[in-house]
Structure formats: C-alpha cells, structure tokens
Short mmCIF file of C-alpha atoms in Angstrom, two decimals:
data_model
loop_
_atom_site.label_atom_id
_atom_site.label_comp_id
_atom_site.label_asym_id
_atom_site.label_seq_id
_atom_site.Cartn_x
_atom_site.Cartn_y
_atom_site.Cartn_z
CA MET A 204 -2.84 -8.52 20.31
CA ILE A 205 -1.60 -6.84 17.10
CA THR A 206 1.74 -7.92 15.68
CA SER A 207 3.94 -7.06 12.73
CA ASN A 208 6.80 -9.32 11.70
CA GLY A 209 6.36 -10.95 15.10
CA TYR A 210 6.76 -7.70 17.08
CA VAL A 211 3.84 -6.94 19.40
CA LEU A 212 2.49 -3.42 18.95
CA ASP A 213 2.09 -1.28 22.06
CA GLU A 214 -1.67 -0.70 22.34
CA ARG A 215 -1.55 2.19 24.79
CA PRO A 216 -3.46 5.24 23.49
CA GLU A 217 -0.23 7.19 23.02
CA ARG A 218 1.17 4.45 20.76
CA LEU A 219 -1.84 3.10 18.84
CA GLY A 220 -4.81 4.82 17.25
CA ARG A 221 -7.26 4.71 14.37
CA LEU A 222 -6.98 6.29 10.94
CA GLU A 223 -9.43 9.11 10.24
CA ALA A 224 -11.49 8.73 7.07
CA VAL A 225 -12.15 11.80 4.95
CA PRO A 226 -15.67 13.02 5.81
CA ALA A 227 -18.25 12.90 3.04
CA SER A 228 -18.58 16.69 3.25
CA LEU A 229 -14.95 17.12 2.12
CA ARG A 230 -14.70 14.48 -0.58
CA ASP A 231 -15.30 16.96 -3.42
CA ASP A 232 -13.30 19.82 -1.90
CA ARG A 233 -9.85 19.58 -3.51
CA ASP A 234 -8.33 22.38 -1.44
CA ALA A 235 -9.51 20.75 1.78
CA LEU A 236 -8.08 17.41 0.68
CA TRP A 237 -4.70 19.00 -0.08
CA GLU A 238 -4.70 20.65 3.33
CA ARG A 239 -5.51 17.30 4.88
CA ILE A 240 -2.81 15.29 3.09
CA ARG A 241 -0.20 17.96 3.92
CA ARG A 242 -1.25 17.75 7.57
CA ASP A 243 -1.74 13.98 7.91
CA GLY A 244 0.33 12.53 5.06
CA TYR A 245 -2.59 10.36 3.93
CA LEU A 246 -6.17 10.41 2.69
CA TYR A 247 -8.41 7.56 3.81
CA LEU A 248 -11.13 7.39 1.16
CA GLY A 249 -13.71 4.93 2.41
CA GLY A 250 -15.89 3.36 -0.27
CA HIS A 251 -14.06 5.11 -3.10
CA LEU A 252 -14.33 2.08 -5.40
CA ASP A 253 -17.22 -0.19 -6.23
CA PRO A 254 -16.73 -3.25 -3.96
CA ALA A 255 -17.62 -5.50 -6.92
CA LEU A 256 -14.62 -4.13 -8.83
CA VAL A 257 -12.10 -5.23 -6.21
CA ASN A 258 -13.88 -8.43 -5.22
CA ASP A 259 -14.08 -9.52 -8.86
CA PHE A 260 -10.33 -9.00 -9.18
CA ARG A 261 -9.80 -10.91 -5.93
CA SER A 262 -11.72 -13.87 -7.36
CA TYR A 263 -9.75 -13.68 -10.60
CA TYR A 264 -6.41 -13.55 -8.75
CA PHE A 265 -7.04 -16.56 -6.58
CA GLY A 266 -8.64 -18.46 -9.47
CA GLU A 267 -5.42 -18.03 -11.43
CA LEU A 268 -3.36 -19.25 -8.45
CA GLU A 269 -5.59 -22.18 -7.47
CA PRO A 270 -3.41 -24.71 -9.37
CA THR A 271 -0.47 -23.74 -7.15
CA GLY A 272 -2.16 -25.10 -4.02
CA LEU A 273 -2.46 -21.64 -2.46
CA VAL A 274 -6.22 -21.59 -1.97
CA ALA A 275 -8.76 -24.19 -0.95
CA PRO A 276 -10.85 -25.30 -3.99
CA SER A 277 -14.04 -24.37 -2.13
CA GLY A 278 -12.70 -20.96 -1.13
CA VAL A 279 -11.33 -19.47 -4.35
CA ALA A 280 -13.70 -16.50 -4.46
CA GLU A 281 -12.95 -15.61 -0.85
CA GLY A 282 -9.24 -16.40 -1.00
CA ILE A 283 -9.29 -18.99 1.78
CA ASP A 284 -5.85 -20.42 2.44
CA ALA A 285 -5.39 -24.13 1.66
CA ASP A 286 -2.97 -24.44 4.60
CA GLY A 287 -0.44 -26.57 2.79
CA GLU A 288 2.65 -26.51 0.62
CA ILE A 289 2.45 -24.54 -2.62
CA ASP A 290 4.21 -24.85 -5.95
CA ARG A 291 6.45 -21.79 -5.66
CA GLY A 292 7.72 -21.96 -9.23
CA LEU A 293 4.19 -22.05 -10.64
CA THR A 294 3.16 -19.25 -8.24
CA ARG A 295 5.99 -17.06 -9.46
CA SER A 296 5.37 -17.66 -13.16
CA THR A 297 1.61 -17.14 -12.81
CA LEU A 298 2.11 -13.89 -10.90
CA PHE A 299 4.86 -12.29 -12.97
CA ASP A 300 4.09 -13.71 -16.42
CA GLU A 301 0.29 -13.65 -16.38
CA ILE A 302 -1.33 -11.58 -13.62
CA VAL A 303 0.98 -8.56 -13.35
CA PRO A 304 1.16 -7.81 -17.11
CA GLY A 305 -2.42 -8.94 -17.71
CA ASP A 306 -5.41 -6.97 -18.94
CA GLN A 307 -7.43 -7.49 -15.73
CA TYR A 308 -4.77 -5.86 -13.56
CA ALA A 309 -4.32 -2.99 -16.03
CA ALA A 310 -8.07 -2.38 -16.08
CA LEU A 311 -8.22 -2.26 -12.29
CA THR A 312 -5.26 0.06 -11.73
CA SER A 313 -6.23 2.51 -14.48
CA HIS A 314 -9.97 2.39 -13.80
CA PRO A 315 -11.68 5.79 -14.32
CA THR A 316 -12.52 6.02 -10.62
CA ILE A 317 -8.78 5.85 -9.92
CA ARG A 318 -7.11 7.58 -12.86
CA GLY A 319 -9.86 10.20 -13.09
CA TRP A 320 -9.59 10.95 -9.39
CA PHE A 321 -5.84 11.57 -9.66
CA GLN A 322 -6.36 13.83 -12.67
CA TRP A 323 -8.86 15.85 -10.67
CA PHE A 324 -6.78 15.92 -7.50
CA LEU A 325 -3.46 16.76 -9.20
CA GLY A 326 -5.04 19.17 -11.66
CA ASP A 327 -3.08 17.81 -14.60
CA ASP A 328 -2.77 14.84 -16.90
CA VAL A 329 -1.26 11.98 -14.92
CA HIS A 330 1.21 9.15 -15.27
CA LEU A 331 0.69 5.71 -13.71
CA HIS A 332 3.99 4.01 -12.96
CA LYS A 333 4.10 0.70 -14.80
CA ARG A 334 5.73 -1.00 -11.82
CA ARG A 335 2.64 -1.91 -9.78
CA ILE A 336 2.87 -4.31 -6.86
CA ILE A 337 0.44 -7.02 -5.72
CA ARG A 338 0.99 -8.65 -2.34
CA HIS A 339 -0.69 -11.60 -0.72
CA THR A 340 0.03 -12.78 2.81
CA ARG A 341 -1.09 -16.13 4.10
CA PRO A 342 -2.54 -16.41 7.61
CA GLY A 343 -0.07 -17.62 10.19
CA GLU A 344 3.02 -16.29 8.42
CA ASN A 345 5.12 -14.38 10.92
CA GLY A 346 8.68 -13.37 11.63
CA ILE A 347 10.95 -10.88 9.89
CA GLY A 348 10.06 -10.37 6.24
CA THR A 349 6.53 -11.74 6.24
CA ALA A 350 4.77 -8.40 6.77
CA THR A 351 5.78 -5.16 5.06
CA GLN A 352 8.43 -3.48 7.20
CA ALA A 353 8.40 0.21 8.11
CA HIS A 354 9.49 2.40 5.21
CA TYR A 355 8.57 5.46 3.21
CA ASP A 356 8.20 5.28 -0.55
CA LEU A 357 10.62 8.01 -1.63
CA VAL A 358 13.67 5.86 -0.84
CA TYR A 359 12.60 3.64 -3.74
CA LEU A 360 11.71 6.52 -6.12
CA ARG A 361 14.67 8.87 -5.98
CA GLU A 362 15.14 9.18 -9.74
CA GLY A 363 11.92 11.17 -10.22
CA THR A 364 9.74 13.71 -8.44
CA ASP A 365 9.14 13.57 -4.71
CA ARG A 366 5.54 14.61 -5.43
CA VAL A 367 4.49 11.12 -6.50
CA LEU A 368 1.43 9.78 -4.67
CA SER A 369 0.76 6.17 -3.77
CA MET A 370 -2.62 4.48 -3.64
CA TRP A 371 -2.94 1.34 -1.53
CA ILE A 372 -5.98 -0.76 -2.40
CA PRO A 373 -7.09 -3.65 -0.16
CA LEU A 374 -8.45 -6.23 -2.57
CA GLY A 375 -11.29 -7.43 -0.39
CA ASP A 376 -12.14 -6.76 3.24
CA CYS A 377 -8.93 -6.36 5.23
CA ALA A 378 -9.21 -6.05 9.00
CA VAL A 379 -6.22 -5.33 11.22
CA GLU A 380 -6.05 -9.04 12.00
CA THR A 381 -5.81 -9.81 8.26
CA GLY A 382 -2.71 -7.67 7.80
CA GLY A 383 -3.89 -4.17 6.94
CA LEU A 384 -1.67 -1.16 6.37
CA ALA A 385 -0.56 0.95 9.33
CA TYR A 386 0.78 4.53 9.26
CA LEU A 387 3.18 6.19 11.68
CA GLU A 388 1.30 9.33 12.69
CA GLY A 389 2.93 12.58 11.60
CA SER A 390 6.12 10.84 10.46
CA HIS A 391 6.14 12.63 7.09
CA HIS A 392 6.95 15.95 8.78
CA ARG A 393 10.10 14.54 10.38
CA VAL A 394 11.08 12.67 7.20
CA MET A 395 10.67 15.79 5.04
CA ALA A 396 12.77 17.83 7.46
CA GLN A 397 15.52 15.22 7.39
CA GLU A 398 15.30 14.99 3.59
CA ARG A 399 15.69 18.77 3.31
CA ALA A 400 18.70 18.61 5.59
CA GLY A 401 20.24 15.93 3.37
CA ARG A 402 20.47 13.36 6.15
CA LEU A 403 18.42 10.61 4.48
CA LYS A 404 20.20 9.98 1.20
CA MET A 405 20.23 6.28 1.96
CA PRO A 406 19.98 3.23 -0.33
CA ALA A 407 16.51 1.85 -1.03
CA ALA A 408 15.72 -0.12 2.11
CA SER A 409 13.17 -0.52 4.84
CA ILE A 410 13.75 1.35 8.09
CA THR A 411 12.99 -1.48 10.51
CA ALA A 412 10.69 -4.39 11.30
CA ASP A 413 10.45 -3.19 14.90
CA LEU A 414 7.27 -1.11 14.74
CA PRO A 415 6.86 -0.59 18.51
CA GLY A 416 10.48 0.56 18.78
CA LEU A 417 10.00 3.03 15.92
CA ALA A 418 6.87 4.48 17.56
CA ASP A 419 8.93 5.06 20.70
CA GLU A 420 11.72 6.69 18.68
CA TYR A 421 9.26 9.07 16.97
CA ASP A 422 7.17 9.42 20.15
CA THR A 423 3.98 8.90 18.19
CA ARG A 424 1.29 6.35 17.32
CA TRP A 425 0.75 3.70 14.71
CA LEU A 426 -2.63 4.27 13.07
CA VAL A 427 -4.60 1.24 11.89
CA ASN A 428 -8.08 0.43 10.66
CA ASP A 429 -10.38 -2.34 9.50
CA TYR A 430 -10.66 -1.74 5.75
CA THR A 431 -13.57 -2.91 3.64
CA ALA A 432 -13.67 -3.70 -0.07
CA GLY A 433 -13.82 -0.39 -1.94
CA ASP A 434 -11.71 1.58 0.55
CA VAL A 435 -8.44 3.11 -0.67
CA MET A 436 -5.54 4.91 0.99
CA VAL A 437 -3.70 7.72 -0.82
CA HIS A 438 -0.43 8.74 0.82
CA SER A 439 2.59 10.92 0.27
CA ALA A 440 6.03 9.55 -0.56
CA HIS A 441 7.30 10.67 2.85
CA ILE A 442 4.99 9.05 5.41
CA VAL A 443 6.29 5.94 7.17
CA HIS A 444 4.00 2.92 6.87
CA ALA A 445 4.05 -0.85 7.33
CA SER A 446 1.62 -3.75 7.61
CA THR A 447 0.41 -5.97 10.42
CA ASP A 448 0.61 -9.76 10.50
CA ASN A 449 -2.20 -11.86 9.08
CA VAL A 450 -3.73 -13.80 11.97
CA ASP A 451 -7.23 -14.06 10.47
CA PRO A 452 -9.06 -16.93 12.25
CA ALA A 453 -11.14 -17.52 9.09
CA ARG A 454 -7.86 -18.12 7.18
CA ARG A 455 -8.51 -15.40 4.58
CA ILE A 456 -5.42 -14.47 2.59
CA ARG A 457 -4.59 -10.78 2.70
CA LEU A 458 -4.46 -9.36 -0.83
CA SER A 459 -3.65 -5.78 -1.82
CA THR A 460 -2.04 -3.69 -4.51
CA ASP A 461 -0.07 -0.46 -4.32
CA ILE A 462 0.27 1.84 -7.31
CA ARG A 463 1.81 5.26 -7.94
CA TYR A 464 0.45 8.24 -9.84
CA GLN A 465 2.03 11.63 -10.48
CA ARG A 466 1.66 14.66 -12.76
CA ILE A 467 2.93 13.78 -16.21
CA SER A 468 4.78 17.11 -16.28
CA ASP A 469 6.97 16.17 -13.27
CA PRO A 470 10.20 14.12 -13.57
CA ILE A 471 9.46 10.38 -13.82
CA ASP A 472 11.64 7.67 -12.26
CA TRP A 473 12.66 5.64 -15.30
CA ARG A 474 13.33 2.53 -13.19
CA TRP A 475 9.59 2.19 -12.48
CA GLN A 476 8.53 1.96 -16.11
CA ASP A 477 8.69 -1.83 -16.43
CA HIS A 478 6.35 -4.42 -14.93
CA TRP A 479 7.09 -5.38 -11.35
CA SER A 480 9.32 -8.39 -10.80
CA ASP A 481 10.87 -9.76 -7.63
CA GLU A 482 14.21 -9.58 -9.46
CA ASP A 483 14.03 -5.95 -10.61
CA GLY A 484 16.32 -4.74 -7.83
CA LEU A 485 13.86 -2.23 -6.35
#
C-alpha cells in the first residue's frame, strides 16, 4: 500500500505506473533529451552522480544532526531514525545556520557533474538559484503536511523565467516506501495550456494533498520509482509532482535536495537569491 499524506494511492494500472529512465543510448543526445522532456516533463537520469558523492553528504548531514536526537548513534552513516523526541531548536539552527550555507552543500549542488550537465543541456552559461532546499522525512510520519503535497514549481518562481529546470537528488537510496518523488503523468501539458490561458495566476501554494483524487481529476497516473544513490530527476517547472510517505521498515530517514538551474541570460527570480529558510515566505 502506497500512501502520501495519509491518502492511499490507487494502484490500478490506469492510476499508477513507473517512471521511465533515459536509455543509455540517448544520454549524450541533447536533441533527444529535449524531445523527451517536452513530451514527458521529466528526465530520469539513473546513475548520473557518483554514489559516493551523495552518500558522503548523507553521512555528513546526519552527523551534523546527531546531537539533536534525530538519528541513532549507531546509524549516523545510514540515517537511521532514533525514534524519539528531537531538539527542534537545535535542528533548526544546525540546518539553516550551518548545513544550508555550508561549503559541503555548495560543493554538492554545484558539482561539475551537475553544473556542467546543465551548461551542456541548456547550451549556455547557467545560474544556480541560491535558495536550495534539503528535506528529511522520518519514518512513520503521516497526515497532511508530512509528505510534499502535489504542486508544480512555477507557482513559486513567477518573478523569473518559466524555463527554469529543477533537479531532485535523492541523498541515498530512496525506495517508494521511503518517500520518493512521484510525478503526475502528462500533467505539464494541461498546466501549460492553463497558464497560457491565464487561468492559473494563483498565489504560491500546493494544489492538494489528495493524490488519488488529483489522478482522477486529470484522468492519468502517478509515476513512481525506487531510486538509488546517484540517480537524479530533472523536471520542468510545469509538471505536477509530490512525494510518498516514509514507511521504511528499516527506519531509514528519507533525505533529498531540490535545486534549480536556468540559463544566465534568462530573467532570474530575485526572491530565490538568498539561502533557503523556513521563514522566507516562499
């Protein structure tokens, strides 16, 4: 049973499917990749990063947060949940004052295998938005607001270009049961049509936590996958996506980061040029 924010996803074939990874034969074909992202709204690049790169950052992240009570002392490298109360004030200060503005996070998000890929794919010098988000979800958390609700990124990035691309990076293995990202198949086509018609000039907000209801409304499927360390997802600003609940029986904490790159020559949303904070209003 797959859930998101406590809602049970409909697992019939017409409502649930698997993401399609880019075949190895197309990985170096930029035109084919552009055709694919226009068609699907996403590029699933399996094994794009060295697994050691993301696993080393995972170990660093949970090592920094160990004093908060988040992780079991014997499970820091793996990010095993301590299953107890945490010091929320210390968690917040460690995350926003140390990890987010820190050198380790900057090195990961601007790594040549990431920045260089965007330069190649976009055919221009690129800009990485300074507002980069790290999320961790403890196993057993459920109910509205615990998993990422259905949304598309453009509603949060309206002051710049709509040609910004997001990269979602699972920081460690991330199966569906650990709270991986899910995409609403083909939703970017409907969203772009509604944007062109001027019907979606809404405030920055999620669409809904009710993923099965949204799949019925769009008459389409949620696409999921079991991600492994080194996989990345690149997606357009228009495709609707969300995450599943973390019900990992091994009590692994789900950890991921999402970052945004664009051509430096396109308009840049000025509100995204400061470090991420839970009080930045975005």
